[in-house]
Coordinates of N, CA, C and O in Angstrom, one line a residue:
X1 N -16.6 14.7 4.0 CA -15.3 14.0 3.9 C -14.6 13.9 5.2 O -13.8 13.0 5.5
X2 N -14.9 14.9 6.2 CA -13.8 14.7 7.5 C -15.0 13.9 8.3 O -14.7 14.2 9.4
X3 N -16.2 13.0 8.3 CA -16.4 12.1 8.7 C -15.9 11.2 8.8 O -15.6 10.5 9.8
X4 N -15.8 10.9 6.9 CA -15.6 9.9 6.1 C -13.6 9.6 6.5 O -13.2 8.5 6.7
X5 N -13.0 10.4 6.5 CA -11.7 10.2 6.8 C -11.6 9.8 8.6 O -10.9 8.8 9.1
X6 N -12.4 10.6 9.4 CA -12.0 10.0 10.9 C -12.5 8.4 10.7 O -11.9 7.5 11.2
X7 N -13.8 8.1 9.9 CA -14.4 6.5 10.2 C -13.2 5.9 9.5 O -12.8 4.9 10.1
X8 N -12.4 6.2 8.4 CA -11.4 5.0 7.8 C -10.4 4.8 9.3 O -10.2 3.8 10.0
X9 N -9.9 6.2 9.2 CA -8.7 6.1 10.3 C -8.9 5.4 11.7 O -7.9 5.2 12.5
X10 N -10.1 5.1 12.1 CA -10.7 4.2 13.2 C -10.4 3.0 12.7 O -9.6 2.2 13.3
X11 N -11.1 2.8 11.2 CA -11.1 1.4 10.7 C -9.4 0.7 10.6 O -9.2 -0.4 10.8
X12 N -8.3 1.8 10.2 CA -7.4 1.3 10.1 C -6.1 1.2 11.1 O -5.0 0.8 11.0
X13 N -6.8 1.8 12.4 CA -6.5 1.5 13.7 C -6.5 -0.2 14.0 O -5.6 -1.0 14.3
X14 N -7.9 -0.4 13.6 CA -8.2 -1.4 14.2 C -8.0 -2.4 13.1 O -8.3 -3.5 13.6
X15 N -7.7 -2.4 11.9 CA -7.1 -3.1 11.1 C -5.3 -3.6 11.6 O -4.8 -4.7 11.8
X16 N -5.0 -2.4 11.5 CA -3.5 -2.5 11.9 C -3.7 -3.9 13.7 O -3.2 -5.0 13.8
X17 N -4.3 -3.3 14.5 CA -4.0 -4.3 15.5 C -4.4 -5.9 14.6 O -3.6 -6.8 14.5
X18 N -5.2 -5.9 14.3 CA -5.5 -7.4 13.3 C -4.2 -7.8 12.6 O -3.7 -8.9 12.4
X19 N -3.7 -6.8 12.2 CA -2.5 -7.4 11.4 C -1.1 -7.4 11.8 O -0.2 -7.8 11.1
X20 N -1.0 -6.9 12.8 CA 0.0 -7.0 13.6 C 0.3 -8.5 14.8 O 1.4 -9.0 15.0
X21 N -1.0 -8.7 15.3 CA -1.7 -9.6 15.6 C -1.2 -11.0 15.2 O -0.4 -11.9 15.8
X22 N -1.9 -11.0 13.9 CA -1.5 -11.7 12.9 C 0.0 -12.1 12.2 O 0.1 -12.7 11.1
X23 N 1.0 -11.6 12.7 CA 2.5 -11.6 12.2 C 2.8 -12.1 13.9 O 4.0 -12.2 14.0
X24 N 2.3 -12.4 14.9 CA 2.6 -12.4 16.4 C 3.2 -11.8 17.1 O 3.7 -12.2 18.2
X25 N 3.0 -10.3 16.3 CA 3.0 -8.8 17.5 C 2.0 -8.5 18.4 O 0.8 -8.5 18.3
X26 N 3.0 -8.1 19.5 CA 1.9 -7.2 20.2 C 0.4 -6.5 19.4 O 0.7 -6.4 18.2
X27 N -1.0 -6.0 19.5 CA -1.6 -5.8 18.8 C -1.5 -3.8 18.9 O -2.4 -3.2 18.3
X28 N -0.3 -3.2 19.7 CA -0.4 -2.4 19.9 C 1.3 -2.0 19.9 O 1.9 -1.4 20.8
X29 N 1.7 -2.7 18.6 CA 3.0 -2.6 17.8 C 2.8 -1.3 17.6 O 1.8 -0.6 17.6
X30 N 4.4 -0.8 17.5 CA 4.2 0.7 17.2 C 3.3 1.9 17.0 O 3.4 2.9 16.4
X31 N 2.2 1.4 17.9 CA 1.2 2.3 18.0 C 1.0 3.9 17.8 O 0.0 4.6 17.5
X32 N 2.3 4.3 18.1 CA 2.4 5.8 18.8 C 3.1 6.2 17.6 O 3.0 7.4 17.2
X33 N 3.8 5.3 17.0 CA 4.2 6.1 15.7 C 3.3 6.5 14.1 O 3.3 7.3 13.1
X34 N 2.5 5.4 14.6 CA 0.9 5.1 13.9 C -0.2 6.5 13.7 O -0.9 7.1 12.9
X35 N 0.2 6.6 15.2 CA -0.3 8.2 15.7 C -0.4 9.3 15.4 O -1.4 9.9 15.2
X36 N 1.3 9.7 15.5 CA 1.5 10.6 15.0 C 1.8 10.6 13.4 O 2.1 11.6 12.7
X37 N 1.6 9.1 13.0 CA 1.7 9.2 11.3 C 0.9 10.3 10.4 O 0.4 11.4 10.7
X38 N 0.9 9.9 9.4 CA -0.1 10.7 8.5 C -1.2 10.1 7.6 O -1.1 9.0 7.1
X39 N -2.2 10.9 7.5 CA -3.6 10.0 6.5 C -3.6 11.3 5.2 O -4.1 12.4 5.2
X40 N -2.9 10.4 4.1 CA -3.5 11.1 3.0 C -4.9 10.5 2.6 O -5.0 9.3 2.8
X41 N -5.9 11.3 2.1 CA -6.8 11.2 1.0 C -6.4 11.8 -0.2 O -5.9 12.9 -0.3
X42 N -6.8 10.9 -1.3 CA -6.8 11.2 -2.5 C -8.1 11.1 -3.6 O -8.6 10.0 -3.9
X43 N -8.4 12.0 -4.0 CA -9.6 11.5 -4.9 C -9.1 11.6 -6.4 O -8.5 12.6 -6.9
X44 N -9.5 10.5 -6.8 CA -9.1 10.3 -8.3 C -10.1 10.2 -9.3 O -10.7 9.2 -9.2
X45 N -10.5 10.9 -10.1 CA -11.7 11.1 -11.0 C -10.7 10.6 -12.6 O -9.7 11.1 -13.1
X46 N -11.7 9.2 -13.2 CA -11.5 8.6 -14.0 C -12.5 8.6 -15.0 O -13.5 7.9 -15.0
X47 N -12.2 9.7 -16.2 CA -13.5 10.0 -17.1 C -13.5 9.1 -17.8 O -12.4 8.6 -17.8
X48 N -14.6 8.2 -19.0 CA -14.7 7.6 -19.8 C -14.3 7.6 -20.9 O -14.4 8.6 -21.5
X49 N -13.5 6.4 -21.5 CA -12.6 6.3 -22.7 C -13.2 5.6 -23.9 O -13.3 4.4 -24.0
X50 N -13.6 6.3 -24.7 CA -13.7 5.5 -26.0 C -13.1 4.1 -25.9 O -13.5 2.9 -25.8
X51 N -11.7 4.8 -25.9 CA -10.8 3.2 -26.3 C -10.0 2.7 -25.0 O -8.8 2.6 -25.2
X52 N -10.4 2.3 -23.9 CA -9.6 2.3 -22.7 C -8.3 1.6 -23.3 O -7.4 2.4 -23.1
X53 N -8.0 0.6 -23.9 CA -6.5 -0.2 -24.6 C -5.9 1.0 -24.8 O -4.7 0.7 -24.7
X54 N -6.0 2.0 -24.9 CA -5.2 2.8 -25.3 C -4.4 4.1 -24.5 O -3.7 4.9 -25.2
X55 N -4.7 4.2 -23.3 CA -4.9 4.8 -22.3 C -5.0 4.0 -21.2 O -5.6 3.0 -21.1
X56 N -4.1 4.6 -20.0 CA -4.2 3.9 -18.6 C -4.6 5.4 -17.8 O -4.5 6.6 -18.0
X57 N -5.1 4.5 -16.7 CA -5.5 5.7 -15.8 C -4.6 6.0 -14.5 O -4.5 7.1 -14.0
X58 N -3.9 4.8 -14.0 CA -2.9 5.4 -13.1 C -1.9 3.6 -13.6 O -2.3 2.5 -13.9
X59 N -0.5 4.2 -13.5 CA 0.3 2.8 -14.3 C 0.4 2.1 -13.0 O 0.2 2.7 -11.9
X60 N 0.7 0.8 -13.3 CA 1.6 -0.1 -12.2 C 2.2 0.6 -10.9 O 3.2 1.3 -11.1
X61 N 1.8 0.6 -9.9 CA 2.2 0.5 -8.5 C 2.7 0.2 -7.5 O 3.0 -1.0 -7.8
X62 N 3.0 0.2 -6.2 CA 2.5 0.2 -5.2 C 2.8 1.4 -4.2 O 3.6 2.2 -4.3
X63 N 1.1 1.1 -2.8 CA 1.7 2.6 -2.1 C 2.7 2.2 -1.3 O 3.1 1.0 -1.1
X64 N 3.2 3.5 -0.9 CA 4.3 3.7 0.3 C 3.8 3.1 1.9 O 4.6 2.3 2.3
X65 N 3.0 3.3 2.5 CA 2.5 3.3 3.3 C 2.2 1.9 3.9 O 2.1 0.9 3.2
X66 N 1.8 2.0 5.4 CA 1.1 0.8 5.9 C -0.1 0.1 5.0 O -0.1 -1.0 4.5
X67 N -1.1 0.9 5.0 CA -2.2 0.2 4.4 C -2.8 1.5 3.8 O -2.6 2.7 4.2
X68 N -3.7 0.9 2.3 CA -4.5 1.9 1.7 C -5.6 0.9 1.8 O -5.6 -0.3 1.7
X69 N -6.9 2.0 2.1 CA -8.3 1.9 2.4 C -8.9 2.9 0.7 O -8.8 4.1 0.5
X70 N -9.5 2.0 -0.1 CA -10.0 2.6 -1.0 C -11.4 2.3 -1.3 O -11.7 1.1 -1.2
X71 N -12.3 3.3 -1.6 CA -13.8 3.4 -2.4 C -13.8 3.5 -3.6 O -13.1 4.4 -4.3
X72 N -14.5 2.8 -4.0 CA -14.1 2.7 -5.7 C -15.9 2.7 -6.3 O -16.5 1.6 -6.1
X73 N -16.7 3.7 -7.0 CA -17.7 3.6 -7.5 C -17.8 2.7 -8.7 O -18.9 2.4 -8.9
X74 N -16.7 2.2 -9.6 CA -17.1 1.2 -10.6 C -15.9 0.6 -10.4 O -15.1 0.8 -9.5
X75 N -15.7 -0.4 -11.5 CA -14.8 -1.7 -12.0 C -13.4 -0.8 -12.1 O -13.7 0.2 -12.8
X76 N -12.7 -0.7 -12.0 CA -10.7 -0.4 -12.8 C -9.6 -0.1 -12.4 O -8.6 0.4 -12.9
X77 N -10.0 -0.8 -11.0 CA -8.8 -1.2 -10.3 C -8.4 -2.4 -10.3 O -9.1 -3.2 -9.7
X78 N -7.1 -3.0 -10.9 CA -6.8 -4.0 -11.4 C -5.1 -4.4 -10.2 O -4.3 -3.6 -9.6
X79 N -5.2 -5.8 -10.1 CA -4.0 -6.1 -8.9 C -3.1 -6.9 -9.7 O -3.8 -7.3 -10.6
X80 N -2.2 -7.2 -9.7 CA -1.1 -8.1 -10.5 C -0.9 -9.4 -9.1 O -0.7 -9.1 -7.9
X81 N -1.1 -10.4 -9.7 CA -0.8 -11.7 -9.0 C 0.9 -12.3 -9.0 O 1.8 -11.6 -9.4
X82 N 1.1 -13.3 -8.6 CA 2.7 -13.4 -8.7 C 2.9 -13.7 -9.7 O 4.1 -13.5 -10.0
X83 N 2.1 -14.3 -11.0 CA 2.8 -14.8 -11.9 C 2.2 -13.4 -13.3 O 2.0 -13.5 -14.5
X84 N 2.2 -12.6 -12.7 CA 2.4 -10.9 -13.4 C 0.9 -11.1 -14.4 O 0.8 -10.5 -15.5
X85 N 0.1 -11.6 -13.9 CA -1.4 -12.1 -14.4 C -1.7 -10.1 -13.9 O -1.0 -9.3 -13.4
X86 N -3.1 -9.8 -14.5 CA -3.5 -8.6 -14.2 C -5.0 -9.3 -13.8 O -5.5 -10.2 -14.5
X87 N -5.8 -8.6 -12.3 CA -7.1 -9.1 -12.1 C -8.1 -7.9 -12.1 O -7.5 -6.8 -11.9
X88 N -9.1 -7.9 -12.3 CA -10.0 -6.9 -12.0 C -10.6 -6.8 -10.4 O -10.1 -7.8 -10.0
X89 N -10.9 -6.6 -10.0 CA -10.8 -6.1 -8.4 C -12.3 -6.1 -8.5 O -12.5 -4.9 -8.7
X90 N -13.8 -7.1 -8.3 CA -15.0 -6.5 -8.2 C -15.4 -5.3 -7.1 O -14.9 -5.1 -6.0
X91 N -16.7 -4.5 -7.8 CA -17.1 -3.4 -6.9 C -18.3 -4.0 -6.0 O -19.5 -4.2 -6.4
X92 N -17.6 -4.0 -4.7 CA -18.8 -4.4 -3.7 C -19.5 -2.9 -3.2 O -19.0 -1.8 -3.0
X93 N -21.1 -3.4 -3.1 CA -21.7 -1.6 -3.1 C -21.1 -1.6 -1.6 O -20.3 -2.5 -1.1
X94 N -21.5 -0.7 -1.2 CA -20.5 0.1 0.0 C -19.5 -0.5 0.8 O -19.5 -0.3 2.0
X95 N -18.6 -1.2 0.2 CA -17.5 -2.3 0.4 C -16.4 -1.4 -0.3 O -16.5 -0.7 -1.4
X96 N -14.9 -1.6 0.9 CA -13.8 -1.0 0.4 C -12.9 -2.1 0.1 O -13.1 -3.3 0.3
X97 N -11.9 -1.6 -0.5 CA -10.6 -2.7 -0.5 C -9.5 -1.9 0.3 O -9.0 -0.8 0.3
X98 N -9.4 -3.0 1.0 CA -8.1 -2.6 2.0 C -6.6 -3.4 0.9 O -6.6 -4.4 0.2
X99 N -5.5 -2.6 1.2 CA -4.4 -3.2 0.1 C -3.1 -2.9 1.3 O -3.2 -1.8 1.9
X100 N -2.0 -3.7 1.5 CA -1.4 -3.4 2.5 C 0.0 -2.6 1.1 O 0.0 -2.9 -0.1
X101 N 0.8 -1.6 1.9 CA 1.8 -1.2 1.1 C 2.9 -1.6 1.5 O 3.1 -2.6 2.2
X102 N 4.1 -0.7 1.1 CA 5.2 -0.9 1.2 C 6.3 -1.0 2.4 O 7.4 -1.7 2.4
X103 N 5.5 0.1 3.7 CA 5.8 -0.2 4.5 C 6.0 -1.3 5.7 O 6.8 -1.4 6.6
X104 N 4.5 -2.4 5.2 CA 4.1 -3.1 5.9 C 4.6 -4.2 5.5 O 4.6 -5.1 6.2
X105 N 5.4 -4.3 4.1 CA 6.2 -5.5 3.5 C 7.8 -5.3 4.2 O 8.6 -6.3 4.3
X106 N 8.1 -4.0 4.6 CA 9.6 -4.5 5.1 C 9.0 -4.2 7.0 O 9.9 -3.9 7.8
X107 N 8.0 -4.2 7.4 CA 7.7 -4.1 8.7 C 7.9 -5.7 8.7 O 8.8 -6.2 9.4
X108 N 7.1 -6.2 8.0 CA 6.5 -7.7 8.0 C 7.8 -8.7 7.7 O 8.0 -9.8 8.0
X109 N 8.7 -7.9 6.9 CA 9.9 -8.5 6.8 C 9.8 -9.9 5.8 O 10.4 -10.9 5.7
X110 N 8.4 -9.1 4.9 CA 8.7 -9.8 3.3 C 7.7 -11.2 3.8 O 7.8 -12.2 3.0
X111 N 6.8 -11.2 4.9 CA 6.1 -12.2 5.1 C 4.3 -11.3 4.3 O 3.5 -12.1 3.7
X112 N 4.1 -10.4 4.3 CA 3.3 -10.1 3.8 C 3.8 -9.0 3.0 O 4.6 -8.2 3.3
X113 N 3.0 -9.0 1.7 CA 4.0 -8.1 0.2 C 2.8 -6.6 0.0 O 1.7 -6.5 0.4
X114 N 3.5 -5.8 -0.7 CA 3.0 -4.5 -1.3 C 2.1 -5.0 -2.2 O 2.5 -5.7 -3.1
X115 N 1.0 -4.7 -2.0 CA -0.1 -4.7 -3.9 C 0.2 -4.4 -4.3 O 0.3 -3.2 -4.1
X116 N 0.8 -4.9 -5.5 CA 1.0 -4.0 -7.3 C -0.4 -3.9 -7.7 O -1.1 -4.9 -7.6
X117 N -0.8 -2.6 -8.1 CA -2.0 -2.5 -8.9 C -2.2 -1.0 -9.4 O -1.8 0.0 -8.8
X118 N -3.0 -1.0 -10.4 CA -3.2 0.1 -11.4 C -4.6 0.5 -11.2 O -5.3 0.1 -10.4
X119 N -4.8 1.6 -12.2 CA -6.3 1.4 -12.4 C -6.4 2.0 -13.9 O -5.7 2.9 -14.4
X120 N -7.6 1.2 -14.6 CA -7.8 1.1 -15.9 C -9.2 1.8 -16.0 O -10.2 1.8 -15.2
X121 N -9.2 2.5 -17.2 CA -10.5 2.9 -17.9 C -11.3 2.1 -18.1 O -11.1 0.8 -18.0
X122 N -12.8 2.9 -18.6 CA -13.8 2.3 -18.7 C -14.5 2.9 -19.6 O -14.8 4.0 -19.4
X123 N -15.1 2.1 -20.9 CA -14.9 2.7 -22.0 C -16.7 3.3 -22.0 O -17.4 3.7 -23.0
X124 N -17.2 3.3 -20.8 CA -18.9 3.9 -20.6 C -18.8 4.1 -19.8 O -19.8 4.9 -20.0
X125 N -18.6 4.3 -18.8 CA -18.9 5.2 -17.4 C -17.5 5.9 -16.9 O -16.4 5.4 -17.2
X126 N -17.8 7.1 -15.9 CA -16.8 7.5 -15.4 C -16.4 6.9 -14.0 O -17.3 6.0 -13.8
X127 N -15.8 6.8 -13.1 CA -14.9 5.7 -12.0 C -14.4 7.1 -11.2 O -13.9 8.0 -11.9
X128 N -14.5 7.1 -10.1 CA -13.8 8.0 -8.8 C -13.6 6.9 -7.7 O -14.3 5.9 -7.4
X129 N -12.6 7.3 -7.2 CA -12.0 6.2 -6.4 C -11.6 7.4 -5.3 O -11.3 8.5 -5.7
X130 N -11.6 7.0 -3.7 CA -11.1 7.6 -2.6 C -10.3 6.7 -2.4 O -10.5 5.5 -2.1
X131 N -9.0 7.3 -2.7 CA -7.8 6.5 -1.7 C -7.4 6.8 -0.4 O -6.9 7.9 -0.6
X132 N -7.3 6.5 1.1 CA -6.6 6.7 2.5 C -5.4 6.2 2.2 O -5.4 5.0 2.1
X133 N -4.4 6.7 2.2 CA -3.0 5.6 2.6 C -2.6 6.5 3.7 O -2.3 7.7 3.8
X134 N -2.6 5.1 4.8 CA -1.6 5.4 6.1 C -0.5 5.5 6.2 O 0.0 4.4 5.9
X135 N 0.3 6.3 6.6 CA 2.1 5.8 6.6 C 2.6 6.5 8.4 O 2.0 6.9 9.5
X136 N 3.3 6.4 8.0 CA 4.2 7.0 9.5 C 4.9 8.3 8.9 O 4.8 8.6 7.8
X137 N 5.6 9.3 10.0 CA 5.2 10.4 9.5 C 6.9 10.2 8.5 O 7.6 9.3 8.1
X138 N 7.0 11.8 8.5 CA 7.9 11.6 7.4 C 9.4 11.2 7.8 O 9.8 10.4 6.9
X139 N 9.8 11.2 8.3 CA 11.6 10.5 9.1 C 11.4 9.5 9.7 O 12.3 8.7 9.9
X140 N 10.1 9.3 10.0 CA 10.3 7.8 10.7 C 10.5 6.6 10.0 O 9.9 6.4 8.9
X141 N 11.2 6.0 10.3 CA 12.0 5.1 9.9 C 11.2 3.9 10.0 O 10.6 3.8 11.1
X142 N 11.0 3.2 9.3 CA 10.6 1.8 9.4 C 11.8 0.5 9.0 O 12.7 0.5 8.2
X143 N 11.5 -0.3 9.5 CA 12.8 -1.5 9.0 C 11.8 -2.9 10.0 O 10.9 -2.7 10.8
X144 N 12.3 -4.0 9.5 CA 11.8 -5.4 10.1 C 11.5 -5.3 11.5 O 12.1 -4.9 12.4
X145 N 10.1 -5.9 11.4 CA 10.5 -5.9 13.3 C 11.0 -6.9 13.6 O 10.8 -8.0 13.0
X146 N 12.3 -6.7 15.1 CA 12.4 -7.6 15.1 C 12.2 -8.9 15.8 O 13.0 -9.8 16.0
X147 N 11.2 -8.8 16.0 CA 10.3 -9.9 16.6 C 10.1 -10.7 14.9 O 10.3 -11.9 15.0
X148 N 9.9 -10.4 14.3 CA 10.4 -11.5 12.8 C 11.5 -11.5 12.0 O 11.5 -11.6 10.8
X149 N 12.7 -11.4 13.0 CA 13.5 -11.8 12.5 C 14.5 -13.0 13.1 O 14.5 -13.1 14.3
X150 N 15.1 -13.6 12.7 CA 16.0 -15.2 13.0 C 16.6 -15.3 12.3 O 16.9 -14.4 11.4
X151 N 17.4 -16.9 12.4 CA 18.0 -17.6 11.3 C 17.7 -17.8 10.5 O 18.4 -17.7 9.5
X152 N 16.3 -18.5 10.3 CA 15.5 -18.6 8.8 C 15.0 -17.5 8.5 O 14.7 -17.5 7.3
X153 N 14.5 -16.2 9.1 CA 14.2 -15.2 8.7 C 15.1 -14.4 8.5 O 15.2 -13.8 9.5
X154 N 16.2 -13.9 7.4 CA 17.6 -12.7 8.6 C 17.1 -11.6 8.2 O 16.2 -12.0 7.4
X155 N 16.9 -10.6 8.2 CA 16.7 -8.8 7.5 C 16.6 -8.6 6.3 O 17.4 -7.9 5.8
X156 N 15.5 -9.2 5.7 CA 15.3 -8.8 4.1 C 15.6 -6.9 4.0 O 16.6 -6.8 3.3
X157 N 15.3 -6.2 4.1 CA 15.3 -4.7 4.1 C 15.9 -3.6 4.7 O 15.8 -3.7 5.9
X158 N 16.5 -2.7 4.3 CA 16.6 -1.9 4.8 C 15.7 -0.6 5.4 O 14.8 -0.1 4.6
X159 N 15.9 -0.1 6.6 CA 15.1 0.7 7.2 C 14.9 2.0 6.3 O 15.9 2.5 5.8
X160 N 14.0 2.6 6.1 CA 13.6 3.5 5.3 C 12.1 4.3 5.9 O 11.2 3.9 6.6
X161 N 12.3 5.6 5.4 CA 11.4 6.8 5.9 C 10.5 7.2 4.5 O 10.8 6.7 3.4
X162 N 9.3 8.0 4.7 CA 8.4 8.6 3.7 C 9.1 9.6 2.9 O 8.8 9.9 1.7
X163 N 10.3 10.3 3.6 CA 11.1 11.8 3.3 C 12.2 10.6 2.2 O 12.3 11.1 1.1
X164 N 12.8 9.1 2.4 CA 13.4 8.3 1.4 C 12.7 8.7 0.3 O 12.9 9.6 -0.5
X165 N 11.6 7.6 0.4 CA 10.8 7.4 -0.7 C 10.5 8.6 -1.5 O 10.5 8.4 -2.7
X166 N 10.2 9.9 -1.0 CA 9.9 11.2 -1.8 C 10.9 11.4 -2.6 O 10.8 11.9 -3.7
X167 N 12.2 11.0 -2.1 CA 13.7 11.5 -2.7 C 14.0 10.8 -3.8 O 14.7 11.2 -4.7
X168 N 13.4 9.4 -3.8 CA 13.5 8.4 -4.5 C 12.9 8.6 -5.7 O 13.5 8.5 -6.8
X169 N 11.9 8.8 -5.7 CA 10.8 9.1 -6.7 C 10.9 10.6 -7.3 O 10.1 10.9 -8.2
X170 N 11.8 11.4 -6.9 CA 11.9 12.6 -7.8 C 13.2 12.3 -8.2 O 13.7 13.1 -9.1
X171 N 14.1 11.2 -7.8 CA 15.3 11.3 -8.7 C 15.2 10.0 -9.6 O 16.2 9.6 -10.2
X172 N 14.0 9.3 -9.6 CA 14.2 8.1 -10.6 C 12.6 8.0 -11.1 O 11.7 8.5 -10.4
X173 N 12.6 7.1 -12.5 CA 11.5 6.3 -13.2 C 10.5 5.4 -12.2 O 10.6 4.2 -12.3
X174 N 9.9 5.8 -11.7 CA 8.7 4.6 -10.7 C 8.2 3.7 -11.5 O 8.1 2.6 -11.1
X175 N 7.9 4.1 -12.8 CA 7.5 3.0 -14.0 C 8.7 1.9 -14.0 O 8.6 0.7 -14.1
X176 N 9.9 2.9 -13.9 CA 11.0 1.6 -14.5 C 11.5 0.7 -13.1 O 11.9 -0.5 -13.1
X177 N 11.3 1.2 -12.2 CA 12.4 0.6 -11.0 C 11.1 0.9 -9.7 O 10.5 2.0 -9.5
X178 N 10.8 -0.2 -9.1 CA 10.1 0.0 -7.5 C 10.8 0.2 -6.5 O 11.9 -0.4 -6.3
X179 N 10.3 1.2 -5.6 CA 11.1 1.8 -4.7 C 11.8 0.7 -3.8 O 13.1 0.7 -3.8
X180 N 10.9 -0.4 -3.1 CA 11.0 -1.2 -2.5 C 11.5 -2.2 -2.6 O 11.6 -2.9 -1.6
X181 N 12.0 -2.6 -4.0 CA 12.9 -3.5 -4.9 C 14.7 -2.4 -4.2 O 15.6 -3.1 -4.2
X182 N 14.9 -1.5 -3.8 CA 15.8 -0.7 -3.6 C 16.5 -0.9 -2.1 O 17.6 -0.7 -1.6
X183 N 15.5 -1.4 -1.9 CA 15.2 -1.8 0.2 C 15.7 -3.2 0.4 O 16.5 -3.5 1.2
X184 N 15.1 -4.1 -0.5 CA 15.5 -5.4 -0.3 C 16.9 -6.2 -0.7 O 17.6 -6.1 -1.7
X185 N 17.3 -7.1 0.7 CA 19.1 -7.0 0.9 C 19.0 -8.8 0.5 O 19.9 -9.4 -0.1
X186 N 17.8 -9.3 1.1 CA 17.8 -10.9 0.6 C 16.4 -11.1 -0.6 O 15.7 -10.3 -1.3
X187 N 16.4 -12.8 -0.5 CA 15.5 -13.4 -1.5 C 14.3 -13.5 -0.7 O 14.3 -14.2 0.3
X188 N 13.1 -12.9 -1.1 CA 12.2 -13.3 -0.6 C 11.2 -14.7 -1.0 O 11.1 -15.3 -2.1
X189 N 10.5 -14.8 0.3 CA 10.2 -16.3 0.2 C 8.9 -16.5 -1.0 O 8.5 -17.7 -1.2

């Protein structure tokens, strides 16, 4: 596993310059806070359900974080599209899905969005999934950069930390209300 976690954390080094890049930042945007951020792993063991309809395995989401890097051994990770469609996510053999989070939706300043997605049973095999999610560490603040922001862009979000979002989430329903719906001050495009 501490292989397997230093190769993601390289990989999402070098992700992050791509997508930073890609918004027309420097490719070595906030680098240092990246740094000192933090990499959870999570492993999620999803046993087999008779009746999956009846049973979910993790509800509606999204992460906190810059980007989650996930391994997924079967089918049941499911993404919601804009028009609230639910998709199944195929399993590529040693192929991850990279999913950008919530951070990177008010970094990006609402030009690139948080994945909503779950993950669903499987009514014959069991499903373990390795989640990475990157974030910054806990007080650090994230808000728009503003190299994307203007007159047609103005500050969709407010600046917010990992130490918010914890606070957030032990004092409200995540099922009923998204954190990041809390952050946003305009209409996104």
């Amino acid at each position: 596993m501490g292989n397997y976690t230093k190769a993601i954390n390289d990989l999402h080094k070098k992700l992050m310059q791509l997508i930073f890049e890609s918004l027309g930042l420097k490719s070595n945007y906030i680098q240092k806070e990246i740094e000192r951020g933090s990499q959870v792993t999570a492993v999620n063991y999803y046993p087999s359900c008779p009746e999956p309809s009846l049973a979910l395995g993790l509800p509606p989401h999204t992460d906190y974080g810059l980007l989650t890097i996930l391994l997924q051994n079967q089918e049941g990770l499911q993404i919601k599209d804009k028009t609230g469609n639910w998709h199944s996510v195929p399993v590529i053999n040693e192929g991850l899905v990279v999913q950008l989070g919530d951070h990177m939706e008010v970094l990006s300043n609402g030009r690139y969005r948080g994945v909503v997605h779950r993950a669903v049973l499987n009514s014959e095999k069991n499903r373990i999934s390795i989640a990475n999610i990157q974030s910054l560490s806990m007080d650090e603040k994230v808000g728009p950069a503003l190299e994307l922001v203007d007159e047609e862009y103005p500050v969709l979000y407010e600046e917010a930390s990992f130490a918010d979002f914890l606070k957030f989430v032990s004092e409200n329903d995540i099922l009923e209300r998204r954190y990041i719906d809390t952050l946003r001050k305009g209409k996104i495009r």
